[in-house]
Short mmCIF file of C-alpha atoms in Angstrom, two decimals:
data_model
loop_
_atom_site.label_atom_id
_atom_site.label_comp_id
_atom_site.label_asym_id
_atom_site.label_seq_id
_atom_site.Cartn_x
_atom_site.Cartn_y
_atom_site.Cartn_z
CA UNK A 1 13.09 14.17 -0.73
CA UNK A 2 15.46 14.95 -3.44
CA UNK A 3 14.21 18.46 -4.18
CA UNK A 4 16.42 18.76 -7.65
CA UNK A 5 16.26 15.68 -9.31
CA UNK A 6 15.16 15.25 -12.75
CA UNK A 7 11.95 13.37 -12.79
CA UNK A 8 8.90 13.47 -9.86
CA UNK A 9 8.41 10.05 -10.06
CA UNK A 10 10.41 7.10 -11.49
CA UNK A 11 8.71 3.55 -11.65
CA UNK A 12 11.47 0.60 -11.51
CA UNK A 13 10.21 -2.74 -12.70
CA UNK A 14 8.24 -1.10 -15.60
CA UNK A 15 8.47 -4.29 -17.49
CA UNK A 16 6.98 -6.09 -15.19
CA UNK A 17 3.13 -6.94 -14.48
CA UNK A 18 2.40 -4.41 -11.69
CA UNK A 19 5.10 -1.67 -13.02
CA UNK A 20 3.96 -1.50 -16.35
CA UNK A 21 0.26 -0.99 -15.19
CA UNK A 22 1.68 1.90 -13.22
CA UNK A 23 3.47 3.54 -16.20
CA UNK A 24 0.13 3.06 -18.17
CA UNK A 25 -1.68 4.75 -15.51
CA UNK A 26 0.98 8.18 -15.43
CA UNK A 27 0.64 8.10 -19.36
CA UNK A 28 -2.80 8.04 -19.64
CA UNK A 29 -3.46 10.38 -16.44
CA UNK A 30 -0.80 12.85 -16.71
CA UNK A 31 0.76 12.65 -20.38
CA UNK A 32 4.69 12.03 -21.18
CA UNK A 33 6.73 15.19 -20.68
CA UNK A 34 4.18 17.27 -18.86
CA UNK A 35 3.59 18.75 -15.60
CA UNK A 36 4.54 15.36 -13.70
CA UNK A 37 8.00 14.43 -14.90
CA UNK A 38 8.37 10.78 -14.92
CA UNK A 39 10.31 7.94 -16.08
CA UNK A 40 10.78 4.02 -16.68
CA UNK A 41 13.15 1.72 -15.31
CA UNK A 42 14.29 -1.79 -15.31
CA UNK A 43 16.84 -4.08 -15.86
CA UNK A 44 16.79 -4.10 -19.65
CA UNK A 45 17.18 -0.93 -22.04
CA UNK A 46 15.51 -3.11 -25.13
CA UNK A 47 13.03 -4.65 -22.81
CA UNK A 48 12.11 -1.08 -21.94
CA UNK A 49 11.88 0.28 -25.43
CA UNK A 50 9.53 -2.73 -25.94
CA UNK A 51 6.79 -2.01 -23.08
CA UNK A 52 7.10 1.47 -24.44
CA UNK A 53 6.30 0.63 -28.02
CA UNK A 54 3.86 -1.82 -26.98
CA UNK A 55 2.08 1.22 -25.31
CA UNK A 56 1.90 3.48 -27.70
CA UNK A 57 3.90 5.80 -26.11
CA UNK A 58 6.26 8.35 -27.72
CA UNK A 59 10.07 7.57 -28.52
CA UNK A 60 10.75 10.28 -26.18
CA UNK A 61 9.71 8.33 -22.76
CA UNK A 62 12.52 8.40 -20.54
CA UNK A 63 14.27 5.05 -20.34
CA UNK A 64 16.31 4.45 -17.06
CA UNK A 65 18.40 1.01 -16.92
CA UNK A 66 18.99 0.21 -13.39
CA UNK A 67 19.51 -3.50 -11.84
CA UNK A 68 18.98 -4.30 -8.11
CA UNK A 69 22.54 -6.57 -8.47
CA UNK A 70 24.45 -3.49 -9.48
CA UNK A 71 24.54 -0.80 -6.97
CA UNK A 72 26.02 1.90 -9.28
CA UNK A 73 22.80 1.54 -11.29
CA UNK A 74 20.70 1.99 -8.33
CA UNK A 75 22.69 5.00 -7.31
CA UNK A 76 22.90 6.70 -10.64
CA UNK A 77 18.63 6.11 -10.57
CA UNK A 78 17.78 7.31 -7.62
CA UNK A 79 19.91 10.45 -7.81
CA UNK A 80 17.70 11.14 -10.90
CA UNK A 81 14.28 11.07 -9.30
CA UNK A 82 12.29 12.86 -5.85
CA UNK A 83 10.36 9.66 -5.63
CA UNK A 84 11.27 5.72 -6.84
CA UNK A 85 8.16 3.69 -6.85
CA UNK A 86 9.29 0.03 -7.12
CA UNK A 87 7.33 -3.07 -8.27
CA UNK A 88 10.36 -5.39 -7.80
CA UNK A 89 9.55 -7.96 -5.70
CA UNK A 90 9.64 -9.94 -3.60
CA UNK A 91 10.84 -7.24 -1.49
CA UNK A 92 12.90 -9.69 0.64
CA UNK A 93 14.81 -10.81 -2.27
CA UNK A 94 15.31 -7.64 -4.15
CA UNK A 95 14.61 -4.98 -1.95
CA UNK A 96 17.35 -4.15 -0.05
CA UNK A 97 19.53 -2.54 -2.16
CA UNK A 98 17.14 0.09 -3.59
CA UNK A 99 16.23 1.19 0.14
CA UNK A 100 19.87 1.53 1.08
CA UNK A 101 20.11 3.59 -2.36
CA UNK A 102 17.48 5.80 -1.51
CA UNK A 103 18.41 6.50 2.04
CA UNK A 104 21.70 7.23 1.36
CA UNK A 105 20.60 9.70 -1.33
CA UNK A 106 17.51 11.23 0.31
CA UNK A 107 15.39 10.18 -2.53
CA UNK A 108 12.02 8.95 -1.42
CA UNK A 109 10.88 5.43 -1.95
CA UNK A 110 7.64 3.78 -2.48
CA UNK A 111 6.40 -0.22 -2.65
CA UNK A 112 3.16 -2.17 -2.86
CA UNK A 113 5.19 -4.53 -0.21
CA UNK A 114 2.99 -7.10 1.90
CA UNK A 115 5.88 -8.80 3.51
CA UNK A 116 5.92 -7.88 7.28
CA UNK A 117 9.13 -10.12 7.98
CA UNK A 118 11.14 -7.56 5.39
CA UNK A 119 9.25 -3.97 6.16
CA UNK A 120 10.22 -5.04 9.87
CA UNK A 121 13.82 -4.96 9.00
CA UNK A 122 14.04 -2.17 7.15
CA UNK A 123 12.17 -0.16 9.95
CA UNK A 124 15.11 -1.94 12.52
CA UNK A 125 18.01 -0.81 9.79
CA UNK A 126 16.74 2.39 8.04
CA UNK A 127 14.49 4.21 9.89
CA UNK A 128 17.06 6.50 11.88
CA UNK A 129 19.62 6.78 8.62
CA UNK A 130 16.42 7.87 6.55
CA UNK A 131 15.23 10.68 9.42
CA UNK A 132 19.09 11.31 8.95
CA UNK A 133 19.16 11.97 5.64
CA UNK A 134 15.26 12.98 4.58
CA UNK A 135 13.96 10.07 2.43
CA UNK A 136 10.84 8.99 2.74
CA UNK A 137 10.45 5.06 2.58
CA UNK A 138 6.85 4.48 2.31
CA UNK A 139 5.65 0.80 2.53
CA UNK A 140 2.36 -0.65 1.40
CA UNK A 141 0.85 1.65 -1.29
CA UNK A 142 -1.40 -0.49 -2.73
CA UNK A 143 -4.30 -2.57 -1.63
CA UNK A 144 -2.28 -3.55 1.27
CA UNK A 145 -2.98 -1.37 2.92
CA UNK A 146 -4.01 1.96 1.85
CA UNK A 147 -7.51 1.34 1.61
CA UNK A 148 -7.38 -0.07 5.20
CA UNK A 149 -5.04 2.30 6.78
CA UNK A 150 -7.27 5.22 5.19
CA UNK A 151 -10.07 3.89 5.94
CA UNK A 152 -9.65 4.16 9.63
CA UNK A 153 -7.85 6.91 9.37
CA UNK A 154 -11.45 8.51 7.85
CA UNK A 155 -13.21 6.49 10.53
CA UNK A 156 -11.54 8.72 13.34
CA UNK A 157 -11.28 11.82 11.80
CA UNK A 158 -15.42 11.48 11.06
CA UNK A 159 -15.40 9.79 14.48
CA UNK A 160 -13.84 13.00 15.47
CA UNK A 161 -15.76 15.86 13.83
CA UNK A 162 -19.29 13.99 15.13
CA UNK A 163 -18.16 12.17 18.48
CA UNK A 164 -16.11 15.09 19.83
CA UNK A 165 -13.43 12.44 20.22
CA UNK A 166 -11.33 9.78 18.29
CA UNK A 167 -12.34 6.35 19.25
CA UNK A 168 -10.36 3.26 20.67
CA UNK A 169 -12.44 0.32 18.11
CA UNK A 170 -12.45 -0.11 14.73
CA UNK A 171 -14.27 -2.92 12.63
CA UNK A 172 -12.76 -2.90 8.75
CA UNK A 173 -15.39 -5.44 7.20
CA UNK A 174 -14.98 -6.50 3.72
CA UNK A 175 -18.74 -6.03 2.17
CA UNK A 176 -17.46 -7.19 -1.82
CA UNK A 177 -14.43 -7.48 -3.29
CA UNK A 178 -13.93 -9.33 -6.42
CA UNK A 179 -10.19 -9.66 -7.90
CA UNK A 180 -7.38 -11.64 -9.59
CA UNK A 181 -3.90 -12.73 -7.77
CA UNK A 182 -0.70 -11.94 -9.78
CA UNK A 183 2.04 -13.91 -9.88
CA UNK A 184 4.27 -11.76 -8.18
CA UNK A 185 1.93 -11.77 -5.47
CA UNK A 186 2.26 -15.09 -5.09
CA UNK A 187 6.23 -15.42 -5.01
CA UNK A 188 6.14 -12.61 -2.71
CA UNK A 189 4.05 -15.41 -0.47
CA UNK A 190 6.09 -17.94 -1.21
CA UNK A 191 8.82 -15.98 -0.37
CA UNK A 192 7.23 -15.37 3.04
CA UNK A 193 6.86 -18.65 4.10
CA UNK A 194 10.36 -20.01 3.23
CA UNK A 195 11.78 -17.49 4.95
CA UNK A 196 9.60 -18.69 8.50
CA UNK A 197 10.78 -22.60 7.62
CA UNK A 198 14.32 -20.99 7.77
CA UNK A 199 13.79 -18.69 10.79
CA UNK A 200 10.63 -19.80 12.97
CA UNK A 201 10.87 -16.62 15.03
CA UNK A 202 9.53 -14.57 12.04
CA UNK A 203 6.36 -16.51 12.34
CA UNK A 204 5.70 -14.99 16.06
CA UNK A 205 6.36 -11.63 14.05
CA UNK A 206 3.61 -12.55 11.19
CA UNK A 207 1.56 -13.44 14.05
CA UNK A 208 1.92 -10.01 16.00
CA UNK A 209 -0.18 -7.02 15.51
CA UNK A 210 1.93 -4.48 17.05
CA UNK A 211 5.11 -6.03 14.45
CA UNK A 212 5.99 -2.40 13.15
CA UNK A 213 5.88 -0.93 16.09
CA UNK A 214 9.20 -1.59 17.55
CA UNK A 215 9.05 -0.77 21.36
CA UNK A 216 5.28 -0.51 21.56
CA UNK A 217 3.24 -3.61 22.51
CA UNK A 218 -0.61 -2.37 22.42
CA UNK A 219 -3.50 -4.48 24.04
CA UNK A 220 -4.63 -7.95 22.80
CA UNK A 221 -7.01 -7.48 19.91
CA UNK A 222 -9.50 -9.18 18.46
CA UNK A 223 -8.58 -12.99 16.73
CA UNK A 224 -10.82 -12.55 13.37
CA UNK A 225 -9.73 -16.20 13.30
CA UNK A 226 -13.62 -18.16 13.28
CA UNK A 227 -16.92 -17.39 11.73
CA UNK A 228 -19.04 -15.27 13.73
CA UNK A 229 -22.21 -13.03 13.57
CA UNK A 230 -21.73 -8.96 13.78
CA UNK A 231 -24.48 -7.11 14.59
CA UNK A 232 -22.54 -4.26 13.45
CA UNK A 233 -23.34 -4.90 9.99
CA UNK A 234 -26.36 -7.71 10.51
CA UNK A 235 -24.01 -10.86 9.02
CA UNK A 236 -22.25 -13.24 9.61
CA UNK A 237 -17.95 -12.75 9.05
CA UNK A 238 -14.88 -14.46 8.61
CA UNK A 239 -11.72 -14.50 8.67
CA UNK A 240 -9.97 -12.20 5.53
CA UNK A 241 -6.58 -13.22 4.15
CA UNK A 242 -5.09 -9.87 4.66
CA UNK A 243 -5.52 -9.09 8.09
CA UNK A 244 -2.16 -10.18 8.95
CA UNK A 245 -0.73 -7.39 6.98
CA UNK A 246 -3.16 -4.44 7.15
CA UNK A 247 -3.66 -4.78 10.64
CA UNK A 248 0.05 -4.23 11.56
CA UNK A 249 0.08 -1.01 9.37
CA UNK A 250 -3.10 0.30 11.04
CA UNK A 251 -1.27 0.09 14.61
CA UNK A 252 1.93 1.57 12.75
CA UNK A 253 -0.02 4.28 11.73
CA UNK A 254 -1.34 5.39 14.97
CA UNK A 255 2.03 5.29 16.58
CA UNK A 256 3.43 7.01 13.98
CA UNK A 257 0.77 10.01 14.79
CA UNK A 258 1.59 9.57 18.73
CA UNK A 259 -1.31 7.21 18.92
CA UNK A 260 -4.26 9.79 18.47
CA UNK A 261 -6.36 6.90 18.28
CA UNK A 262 -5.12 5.92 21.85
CA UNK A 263 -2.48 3.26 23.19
CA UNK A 264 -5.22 0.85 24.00
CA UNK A 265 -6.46 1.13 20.53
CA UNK A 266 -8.24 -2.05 18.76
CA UNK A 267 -8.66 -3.35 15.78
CA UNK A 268 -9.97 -6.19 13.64
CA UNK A 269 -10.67 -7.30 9.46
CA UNK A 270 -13.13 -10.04 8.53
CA UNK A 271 -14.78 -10.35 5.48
CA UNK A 272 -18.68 -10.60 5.51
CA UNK A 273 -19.88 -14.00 4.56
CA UNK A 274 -22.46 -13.82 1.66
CA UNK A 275 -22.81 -17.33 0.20
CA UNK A 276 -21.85 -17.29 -3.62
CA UNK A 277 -20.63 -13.10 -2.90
CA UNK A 278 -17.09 -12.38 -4.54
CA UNK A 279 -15.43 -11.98 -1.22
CA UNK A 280 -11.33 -13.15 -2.13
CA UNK A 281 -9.21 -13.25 -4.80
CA UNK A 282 -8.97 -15.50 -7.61
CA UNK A 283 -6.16 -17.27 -8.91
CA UNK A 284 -4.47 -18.55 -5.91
CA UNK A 285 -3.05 -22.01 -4.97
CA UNK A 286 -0.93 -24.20 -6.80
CA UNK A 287 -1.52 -23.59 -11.05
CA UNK A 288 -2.14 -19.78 -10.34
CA UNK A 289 -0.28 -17.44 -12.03
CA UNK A 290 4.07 -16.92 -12.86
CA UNK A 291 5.63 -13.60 -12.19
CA UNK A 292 4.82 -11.24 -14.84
CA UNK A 293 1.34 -12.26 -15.29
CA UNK A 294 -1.82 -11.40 -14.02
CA UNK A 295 -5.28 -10.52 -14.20
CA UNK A 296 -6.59 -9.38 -18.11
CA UNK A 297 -7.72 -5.70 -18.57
CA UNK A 298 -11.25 -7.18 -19.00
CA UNK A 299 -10.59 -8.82 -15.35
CA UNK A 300 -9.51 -5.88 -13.80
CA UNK A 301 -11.99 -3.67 -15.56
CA UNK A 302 -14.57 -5.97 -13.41
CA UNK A 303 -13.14 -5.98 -10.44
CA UNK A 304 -14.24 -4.02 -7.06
CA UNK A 305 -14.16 -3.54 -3.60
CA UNK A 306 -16.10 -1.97 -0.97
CA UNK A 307 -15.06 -1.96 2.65
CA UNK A 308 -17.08 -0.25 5.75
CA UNK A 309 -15.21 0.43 8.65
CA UNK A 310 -17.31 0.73 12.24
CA UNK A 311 -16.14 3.32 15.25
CA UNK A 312 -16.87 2.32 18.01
CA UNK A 313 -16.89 5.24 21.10
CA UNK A 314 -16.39 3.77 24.85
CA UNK A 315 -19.77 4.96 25.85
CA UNK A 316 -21.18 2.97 22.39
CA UNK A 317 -21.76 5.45 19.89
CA UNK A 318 -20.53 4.38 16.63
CA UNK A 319 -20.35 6.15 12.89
CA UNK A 320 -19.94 4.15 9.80
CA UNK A 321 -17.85 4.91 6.61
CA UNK A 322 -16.94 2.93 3.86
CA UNK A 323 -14.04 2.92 0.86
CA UNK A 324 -14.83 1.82 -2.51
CA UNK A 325 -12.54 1.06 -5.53
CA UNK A 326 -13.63 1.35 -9.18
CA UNK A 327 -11.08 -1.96 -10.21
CA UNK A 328 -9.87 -5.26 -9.18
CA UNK A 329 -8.05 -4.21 -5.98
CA UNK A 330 -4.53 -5.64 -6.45
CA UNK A 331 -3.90 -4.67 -9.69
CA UNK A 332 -5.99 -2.23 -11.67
CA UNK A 333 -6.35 -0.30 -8.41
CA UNK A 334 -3.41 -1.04 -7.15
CA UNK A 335 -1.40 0.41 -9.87
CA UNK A 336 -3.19 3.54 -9.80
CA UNK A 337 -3.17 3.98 -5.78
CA UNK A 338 0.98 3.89 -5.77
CA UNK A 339 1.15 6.39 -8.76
CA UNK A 340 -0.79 8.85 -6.75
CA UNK A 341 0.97 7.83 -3.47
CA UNK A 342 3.87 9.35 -5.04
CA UNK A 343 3.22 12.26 -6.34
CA UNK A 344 1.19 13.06 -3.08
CA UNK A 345 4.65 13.02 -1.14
CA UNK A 346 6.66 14.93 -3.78
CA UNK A 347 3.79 17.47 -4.44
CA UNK A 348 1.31 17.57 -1.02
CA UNK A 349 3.47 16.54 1.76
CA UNK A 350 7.09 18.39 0.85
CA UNK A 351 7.58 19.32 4.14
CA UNK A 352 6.91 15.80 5.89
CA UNK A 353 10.28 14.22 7.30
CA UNK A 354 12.10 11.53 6.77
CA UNK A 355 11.58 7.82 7.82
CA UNK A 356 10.23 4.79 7.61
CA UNK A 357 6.34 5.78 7.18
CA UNK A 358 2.92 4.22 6.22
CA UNK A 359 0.85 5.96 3.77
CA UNK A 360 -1.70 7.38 5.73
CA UNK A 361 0.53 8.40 8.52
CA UNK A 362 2.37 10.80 5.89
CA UNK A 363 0.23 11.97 3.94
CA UNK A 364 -3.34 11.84 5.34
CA UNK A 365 -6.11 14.08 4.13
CA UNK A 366 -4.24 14.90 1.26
CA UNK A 367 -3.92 11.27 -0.27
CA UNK A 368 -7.47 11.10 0.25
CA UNK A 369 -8.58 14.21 -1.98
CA UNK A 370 -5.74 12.92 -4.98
CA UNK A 371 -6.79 9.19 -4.99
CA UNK A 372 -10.62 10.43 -4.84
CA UNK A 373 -9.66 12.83 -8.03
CA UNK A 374 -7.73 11.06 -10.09
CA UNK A 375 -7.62 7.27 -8.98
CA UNK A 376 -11.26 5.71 -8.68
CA UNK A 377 -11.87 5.21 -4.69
CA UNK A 378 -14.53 6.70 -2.79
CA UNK A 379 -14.57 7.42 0.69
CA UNK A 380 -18.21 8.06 2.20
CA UNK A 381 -19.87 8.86 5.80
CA UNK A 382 -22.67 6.51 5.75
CA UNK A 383 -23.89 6.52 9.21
#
């Protein structure tokens, strides 16, 4: 961390969709020029005054111009702030140079990145500079994947405290979830799968569970690929779109801990099947929406999700907990998870090192409490 910078946390890409839901967020939650010092950044210094005005918020809101294709900009940023939380995306296009800024600084770095191919490579190219230096570069703080990763997380610490024991299988199953896709989501996909038709090999990487944990192979899991019936929760599930991701930060997480959860840990997300139950997003497939747009307030107002996650002890006993969120999960919930994220690792977890780290992995317990506070999720033992 960069213990004397200016500002706790600065968001970069606050004109955008995502960003600027994040800077409404730290406005309305913690005020402009109080105890959490915090900024906005983008490419454009009259873009930014714009967003601001368009807020409401007073002339007095720091304004940071920064560009990914000018390094000196990024530099000059990140030496201003403990914590950059970045909404610039796709990550594989525009990511690079912001990491690289941050590790070379010490400033910590967050990102709402689902983009395995690119987290993959910054693990291979950052992860021993960042220990090096102390930043924190914290991948997936938003719906992928810190429900997920917490939620197991909670799973074996409740598995824990009423097993005696952490356990080696963990269902996530998707109960409800009702959302809308952004359009940086979807160039972020689109992203993703041009870069496979250029290099095949990163589809066997999509396609491996144990992806982020370079020089660790775990056991086969489970496929999640077909409809099937799980008497776990008394349905029938299917497979969920974001498995791919969420599953590789689970098994990232547990080797990042020095596999508490065990080295022949499993793990598996499907999505119940309730016929005419919300159970995707919205908004997807050709028509959806362009980068910068998204989901209305009204939409994300509506929006929920509600997750259970199944333990599973060798000798069969089992506990049950779920995570709930209050908004559409990859925006309205989103926004709010990777605000707290941050000032979770500036405030709660000072003293965690540097790296390459998953959300749940660094700051644990403590994210928990602050996103149960301030940012509309539950977590609940519920059997």
């Amino acid at each position: 961390m960069n213990p004397n910078a200016e500002y706790d946390v600065i968001v970069y890409g606050a004109t955008g969709y995502t960003g600027r839901l994040v800077a409404e967020y730290l406005a309305q939650r913690y005020g402009v020029g109080g105890d959490v010092k915090w900024a906005m950044a983008g490419r454009s210094a009259a873009k930014l005054a714009q967003v601001r005005d368009e807020m409401g918020l007073p002339a007095e809101t720091p304004l940071i111009v920064a560009d990914a294709d000018d390094p000196a900009s990024l530099d000059a940023m990140v030496r201003r702030g403990k914590a950059i939380v970045t909404t610039v995306g796709p990550y594989q296009l525009y990511g690079d140079s912001l990491v690289a800024a941050c590790v070379a600084a010490g400033t910590d770095c967050l990102d709402l990145s689902g983009e395995p191919n690119w987290m993959a490579k910054v693990i291979g190219e950052y992860d021993a500079a960042a220990k090096a230096s102390g930043a924190r570069i914290v991948h997936s703080c938003g719906f992928d994947s810190i429900p997920f990763e917490l939620g197991v997380y909670f799973a074996e610490e409740t598995a824990k405290a009423r097993l005696g024991a952490y356990v080696p299988r963990v269902k996530g199953r998707i109960r409800g979830m009702q959302g809308g896709l952004s359009g940086g989501t979807a160039a972020s996909g689109a992203a993703t799968m041009a870069a496979i038709q250029k290099d095949p090999s990163l589809g066997m990487l999509m396609m491996n569970p144990f992806a982020l944990t370079p020089g660790f192979q775990g056991p086969e899991q489970p496929a999640g690929m077909t409809v099937e019936h799980d008497a776990d929760v008394g349905a029938d599930v299917g497979p969920f779109m974001m498995a791919v991701i969420n599953t590789k930060n689970v098994h990232r997480s547990n080797a990042l801990q020095g596999h508490p959860w065990g080295t022949d840990f499993k793990y598996d997300e499907m999505s119940i099947v309730v016929p005419g139950a919300p159970t995707e997003f919205t908004g997807m497939g050709p028509g959806g929406p362009k980068p910068g747009e998204g989901p209305s307030k009204a939409e994300r107002e509506a929006g929920f999700y509600d997750i259970v996650f199944i333990g599973i002890a060798e000798d069969g006993r089992k506990v049950k907990v779920s995570v709930k969120g209050d908004r559409d999960p990859g925006y309205g919930s989103t926004s709010k998870m990777l605000a707290e994220a941050a000032i979770c690792l500036v405030r709660d977890a000072k003293t965690a090192p540097g790296g390459v780290w998953t959300p749940g992995a660094v700051m644990g317990s403590r994210l928990i409490e602050r996103l149960e506070a301030n940012a509309g999720l539950t977590f609940a033992v519920e059997g």
